[in-house]
mmCIF file of C-alpha atoms in Angstrom:
data_model
loop_
_atom_site.group_PDB
_atom_site.id
_atom_site.type_symbol
_atom_site.label_atom_id
_atom_site.label_comp_id
_atom_site.label_asym_id
_atom_site.label_seq_id
_atom_site.Cartn_x
_atom_site.Cartn_y
_atom_site.Cartn_z
ATOM 1 C CA MET L 20 -94.123 -133.457 31.348
ATOM 2 C CA THR L 21 -97.507 -135.088 30.931
ATOM 3 C CA ASP L 22 -97.750 -138.248 33.032
ATOM 4 C CA ARG L 23 -98.201 -141.175 30.649
ATOM 5 C CA THR L 24 -96.243 -143.706 32.684
ATOM 6 C CA ASP L 25 -99.270 -145.831 33.618
ATOM 7 C CA THR L 26 -98.806 -147.749 30.346
ATOM 8 C CA THR L 27 -95.359 -148.935 31.426
ATOM 9 C CA THR L 28 -96.155 -150.076 34.971
ATOM 10 C CA LEU L 29 -94.958 -153.657 35.430
ATOM 11 C CA LEU L 30 -93.850 -153.840 31.804
ATOM 12 C CA ASP L 31 -91.624 -156.880 31.280
ATOM 13 C CA LEU L 32 -88.470 -155.527 29.661
ATOM 14 C CA GLY L 33 -87.096 -159.046 29.091
ATOM 15 C CA PRO L 34 -88.360 -159.480 25.519
ATOM 16 C CA GLN L 35 -86.756 -156.181 24.471
ATOM 17 C CA THR L 36 -83.472 -156.805 26.299
ATOM 18 C CA ARG L 37 -83.198 -160.160 24.514
ATOM 19 C CA ILE L 38 -83.747 -158.455 21.154
ATOM 20 C CA VAL L 39 -80.992 -155.937 21.912
ATOM 21 C CA ALA L 40 -78.675 -158.727 23.060
ATOM 22 C CA ARG L 41 -79.243 -160.615 19.783
ATOM 23 C CA LEU L 42 -78.500 -157.482 17.763
ATOM 24 C CA ALA L 43 -75.293 -156.903 19.721
ATOM 25 C CA ALA L 44 -74.178 -160.521 19.325
ATOM 26 C CA ALA L 45 -74.407 -160.172 15.541
ATOM 27 C CA VAL L 46 -72.131 -157.114 15.424
ATOM 28 C CA ARG L 47 -68.850 -157.923 13.712
ATOM 29 C CA ASP L 48 -65.588 -156.534 15.075
ATOM 30 C CA GLU L 49 -64.977 -154.547 11.890
ATOM 31 C CA GLN L 50 -68.313 -152.741 12.407
ATOM 32 C CA LEU L 51 -67.351 -151.252 15.776
ATOM 33 C CA THR L 52 -66.004 -148.071 14.178
ATOM 34 C CA ASP L 53 -68.954 -147.588 11.808
ATOM 35 C CA GLY L 54 -71.262 -144.618 12.256
ATOM 36 C CA THR L 55 -74.732 -144.812 13.788
ATOM 37 C CA PRO L 56 -77.832 -142.578 13.824
ATOM 38 C CA CYS L 57 -76.270 -141.021 16.977
ATOM 39 C CA PRO L 58 -73.663 -138.752 15.319
ATOM 40 C CA ALA L 59 -71.198 -138.787 18.219
ATOM 41 C CA TYR L 60 -71.489 -142.539 18.777
ATOM 42 C CA PRO L 61 -69.886 -145.090 16.464
ATOM 43 C CA VAL L 62 -71.127 -148.652 16.935
ATOM 44 C CA GLY L 63 -68.586 -149.487 19.641
ATOM 45 C CA THR L 64 -69.471 -146.397 21.633
ATOM 46 C CA LEU L 65 -73.184 -147.136 21.269
ATOM 47 C CA LEU L 66 -72.588 -150.628 22.639
ATOM 48 C CA GLY L 67 -70.666 -149.117 25.550
ATOM 49 C CA HIS L 68 -73.584 -146.759 26.158
ATOM 50 C CA LEU L 69 -76.017 -149.679 26.148
ATOM 51 C CA ALA L 70 -73.917 -151.506 28.745
ATOM 52 C CA GLY L 71 -73.736 -148.391 30.906
ATOM 53 C CA LEU L 72 -77.431 -147.567 30.709
ATOM 54 C CA ALA L 73 -78.359 -151.185 31.417
ATOM 55 C CA ALA L 74 -76.317 -151.075 34.616
ATOM 56 C CA ALA L 75 -77.738 -147.669 35.546
ATOM 57 C CA PHE L 76 -81.375 -148.656 35.092
ATOM 58 C CA ARG L 77 -80.782 -152.019 36.766
ATOM 59 C CA ASP L 78 -79.556 -150.171 39.840
ATOM 60 C CA ALA L 79 -82.364 -147.620 39.524
ATOM 61 C CA ALA L 80 -84.897 -150.452 39.668
ATOM 62 C CA ARG L 81 -83.155 -151.853 42.726
ATOM 63 C CA LYS L 82 -83.131 -148.392 44.360
ATOM 64 C CA ASP L 83 -79.371 -148.853 44.682
ATOM 65 C CA PRO L 84 -77.781 -145.444 44.030
ATOM 66 C CA GLY L 85 -74.132 -145.240 43.146
ATOM 67 C CA ALA L 86 -71.768 -144.353 40.326
ATOM 68 C CA ALA L 87 -73.974 -146.025 37.710
ATOM 69 C CA THR L 88 -77.074 -144.023 38.666
ATOM 70 C CA ASP L 89 -75.407 -140.749 39.600
ATOM 71 C CA THR L 90 -73.426 -140.046 36.430
ATOM 72 C CA PRO L 91 -75.191 -137.974 33.759
ATOM 73 C CA PRO L 92 -74.859 -139.666 30.341
ATOM 74 C CA THR L 93 -73.319 -136.508 28.872
ATOM 75 C CA ASP L 94 -70.420 -136.445 31.348
ATOM 76 C CA SER L 95 -68.195 -138.804 29.392
ATOM 77 C CA VAL L 96 -68.023 -140.777 26.164
ATOM 78 C CA PRO L 97 -68.996 -144.407 26.869
ATOM 79 C CA ARG L 98 -66.150 -146.878 26.524
ATOM 80 C CA LEU L 99 -66.590 -150.421 25.286
ATOM 81 C CA ALA L 100 -65.066 -152.888 27.743
ATOM 82 C CA PRO L 101 -62.851 -155.655 26.310
ATOM 83 C CA GLY L 102 -65.244 -158.319 27.584
ATOM 84 C CA TRP L 103 -68.377 -156.622 26.294
ATOM 85 C CA ARG L 104 -69.667 -159.655 24.389
ATOM 86 C CA ALA L 105 -70.198 -161.460 27.693
ATOM 87 C CA GLU L 106 -70.919 -158.400 29.843
ATOM 88 C CA LEU L 107 -73.645 -156.774 27.752
ATOM 89 C CA PRO L 108 -76.093 -159.713 27.643
ATOM 90 C CA ARG L 109 -75.489 -160.360 31.343
ATOM 91 C CA VAL L 110 -76.271 -156.802 32.418
ATOM 92 C CA LEU L 111 -79.266 -156.664 30.073
ATOM 93 C CA ASP L 112 -80.636 -159.798 31.760
ATOM 94 C CA GLU L 113 -80.052 -158.190 35.161
ATOM 95 C CA LEU L 114 -81.875 -155.063 34.029
ATOM 96 C CA ALA L 115 -84.921 -157.049 32.939
ATOM 97 C CA GLU L 116 -84.974 -159.070 36.152
ATOM 98 C CA ALA L 117 -84.711 -155.953 38.333
ATOM 99 C CA TRP L 118 -87.758 -154.376 36.663
ATOM 100 C CA ARG L 119 -89.845 -157.508 37.257
ATOM 101 C CA ASP L 120 -90.026 -156.488 40.917
ATOM 102 C CA PRO L 121 -93.235 -154.423 41.393
ATOM 103 C CA ALA L 122 -91.359 -152.258 43.907
ATOM 104 C CA ALA L 123 -89.152 -150.966 41.079
ATOM 105 C CA TRP L 124 -92.138 -149.105 39.642
ATOM 106 C CA THR L 125 -93.062 -147.346 42.881
ATOM 107 C CA GLY L 126 -91.538 -144.541 44.925
ATOM 108 C CA THR L 127 -88.584 -142.487 43.764
ATOM 109 C CA THR L 128 -85.268 -143.571 42.305
ATOM 110 C CA ARG L 129 -82.293 -142.072 40.483
ATOM 111 C CA ALA L 130 -80.843 -142.450 36.992
ATOM 112 C CA GLY L 131 -78.502 -140.270 34.977
ATOM 113 C CA GLY L 132 -77.914 -138.126 38.039
ATOM 114 C CA ILE L 133 -81.613 -137.183 38.236
ATOM 115 C CA ASP L 134 -84.177 -138.157 40.857
ATOM 116 C CA LEU L 135 -87.416 -139.357 39.270
ATOM 117 C CA PRO L 136 -90.426 -141.572 40.010
ATOM 118 C CA GLY L 137 -89.842 -145.284 39.576
ATOM 119 C CA ALA L 138 -92.496 -145.547 36.861
ATOM 120 C CA VAL L 139 -90.831 -142.756 34.874
ATOM 121 C CA ALA L 140 -87.455 -144.485 35.184
ATOM 122 C CA GLY L 141 -89.042 -147.658 33.833
ATOM 123 C CA ALA L 142 -90.471 -145.727 30.888
ATOM 124 C CA VAL L 143 -87.066 -144.214 30.146
ATOM 125 C CA ALA L 144 -85.453 -147.662 30.314
ATOM 126 C CA ALA L 145 -87.948 -149.003 27.761
ATOM 127 C CA ASP L 146 -87.341 -145.997 25.523
ATOM 128 C CA GLU L 147 -83.558 -146.386 25.672
ATOM 129 C CA LEU L 148 -83.761 -150.066 24.784
ATOM 130 C CA VAL L 149 -86.189 -149.604 21.892
ATOM 131 C CA ILE L 150 -84.598 -146.539 20.292
ATOM 132 C CA HIS L 151 -80.984 -147.620 20.728
ATOM 133 C CA GLY L 152 -81.971 -151.045 19.442
ATOM 134 C CA TRP L 153 -83.113 -149.289 16.282
ATOM 135 C CA ASP L 154 -79.859 -147.300 16.191
ATOM 136 C CA LEU L 155 -77.793 -150.473 16.447
ATOM 137 C CA ALA L 156 -79.834 -152.340 13.846
ATOM 138 C CA ARG L 157 -79.659 -149.478 11.336
ATOM 139 C CA ALA L 158 -75.926 -149.027 11.840
ATOM 140 C CA THR L 159 -75.124 -152.717 11.366
ATOM 141 C CA GLY L 160 -77.593 -153.564 8.593
ATOM 142 C CA GLN L 161 -79.839 -155.799 10.683
ATOM 143 C CA GLU L 162 -83.587 -156.272 10.598
ATOM 144 C CA TYR L 163 -85.340 -154.915 13.670
ATOM 145 C CA THR L 164 -88.716 -155.649 15.182
ATOM 146 C CA PRO L 165 -88.921 -154.403 18.790
ATOM 147 C CA ASP L 166 -91.068 -155.990 21.457
ATOM 148 C CA PRO L 167 -94.612 -154.636 20.865
ATOM 149 C CA ALA L 168 -95.276 -153.802 24.521
ATOM 150 C CA ALA L 169 -91.958 -151.968 24.898
ATOM 151 C CA LEU L 170 -92.618 -150.100 21.655
ATOM 152 C CA GLU L 171 -96.074 -148.993 22.840
ATOM 153 C CA ALA L 172 -94.557 -147.744 26.104
ATOM 154 C CA THR L 173 -91.785 -145.955 24.236
ATOM 155 C CA TYR L 174 -94.198 -144.207 21.898
ATOM 156 C CA ALA L 175 -96.384 -143.059 24.806
ATOM 157 C CA PHE L 176 -93.349 -141.710 26.635
ATOM 158 C CA LEU L 177 -91.923 -139.896 23.608
ATOM 159 C CA ARG L 178 -95.325 -138.512 22.594
ATOM 160 C CA ALA L 179 -95.747 -137.002 26.047
ATOM 161 C CA ALA L 180 -92.204 -135.588 25.970
ATOM 162 C CA ALA L 181 -92.715 -134.037 22.547
ATOM 163 C CA ASP L 182 -96.011 -132.464 23.638
ATOM 164 C CA ASP L 183 -94.394 -130.824 26.663
ATOM 165 C CA PRO L 184 -93.669 -127.179 25.692
ATOM 166 C CA THR L 185 -90.797 -127.008 28.199
ATOM 167 C CA ARG L 186 -88.884 -129.790 26.426
ATOM 168 C CA GLY L 187 -88.361 -128.063 23.084
ATOM 169 C CA GLY L 188 -89.467 -131.136 21.130
ATOM 170 C CA GLY L 189 -88.162 -134.715 21.366
ATOM 171 C CA ILE L 190 -85.806 -135.642 24.172
ATOM 172 C CA PHE L 191 -82.995 -136.563 21.751
ATOM 173 C CA GLY L 192 -83.400 -133.619 19.396
ATOM 174 C CA PRO L 193 -86.044 -131.881 17.280
ATOM 175 C CA VAL L 194 -88.886 -134.165 16.281
ATOM 176 C CA VAL L 195 -88.647 -135.514 12.715
ATOM 177 C CA PRO L 196 -92.127 -135.312 11.141
ATOM 178 C CA VAL L 197 -93.561 -138.727 10.294
ATOM 179 C CA PRO L 198 -97.006 -139.404 8.769
ATOM 180 C CA GLU L 199 -99.660 -140.365 11.317
ATOM 181 C CA ASP L 200 -100.382 -143.552 9.375
ATOM 182 C CA ALA L 201 -96.737 -144.663 9.426
ATOM 183 C CA PRO L 202 -95.781 -147.778 11.417
ATOM 184 C CA LEU L 203 -95.577 -147.177 15.171
ATOM 185 C CA LEU L 204 -91.820 -147.768 15.214
ATOM 186 C CA ASP L 205 -91.293 -145.081 12.567
ATOM 187 C CA ARG L 206 -93.418 -142.644 14.559
ATOM 188 C CA ALA L 207 -91.473 -143.381 17.755
ATOM 189 C CA VAL L 208 -88.151 -142.995 15.951
ATOM 190 C CA GLY L 209 -89.283 -139.641 14.545
ATOM 191 C CA LEU L 210 -90.317 -138.465 18.005
ATOM 192 C CA SER L 211 -86.828 -139.362 19.251
ATOM 193 C CA GLY L 212 -85.310 -136.955 16.731
ATOM 194 C CA ARG L 213 -84.186 -139.558 14.207
ATOM 195 C CA ASP L 214 -85.107 -140.062 10.559
ATOM 196 C CA PRO L 215 -86.839 -143.462 10.238
ATOM 197 C CA GLY L 216 -85.927 -143.461 6.546
ATOM 198 C CA ARG L 217 -82.215 -143.719 7.280
ATOM 199 C CA PRO L 218 -80.826 -146.652 5.254
ATOM 200 C CA ARG L 219 -79.471 -149.688 7.095
ATOM 201 C CA GLY L 220 -75.725 -150.126 7.252
#
């Protein structure tokens, strides 16, 4: 994959984690079984995935390998813990704080059962937060404006992934064509394999 991770070095993920936390806080209990742009993930499962990835990338930043960093995301369906309304914002805050340490962006770490450079792990964390934030907003009918810096990092990461001939197009699925003059969020969403025109709710 083309190395485009320089744009994410020392990126503060806090603004984006707070946006995701606000989206999650607005989810109503009756929406937890609703579908999302991730076909296998209803809203509750997506929230469980967000909690799991936040813990995994927190520990990746800390260079603290364990169950959270060693488990591939495809190994099991994420489960939403009963106390998720308190747990999710807490672990999102911990994720952001962990990536404020410059050491998180250097050397090698592990996430999703894969060893990778710290800067790449940071780029993936930004991508997960931005794209799944869009997923959650679309599924629950909420407005969504991601953090501009996190969005720029996400687009750079996804553009590089889509351009890599060994990846087969977007890391989440085939790239959805989006006009070059479309908003940056729409272009990033298309690169992730989603249709940015999907209606909210």
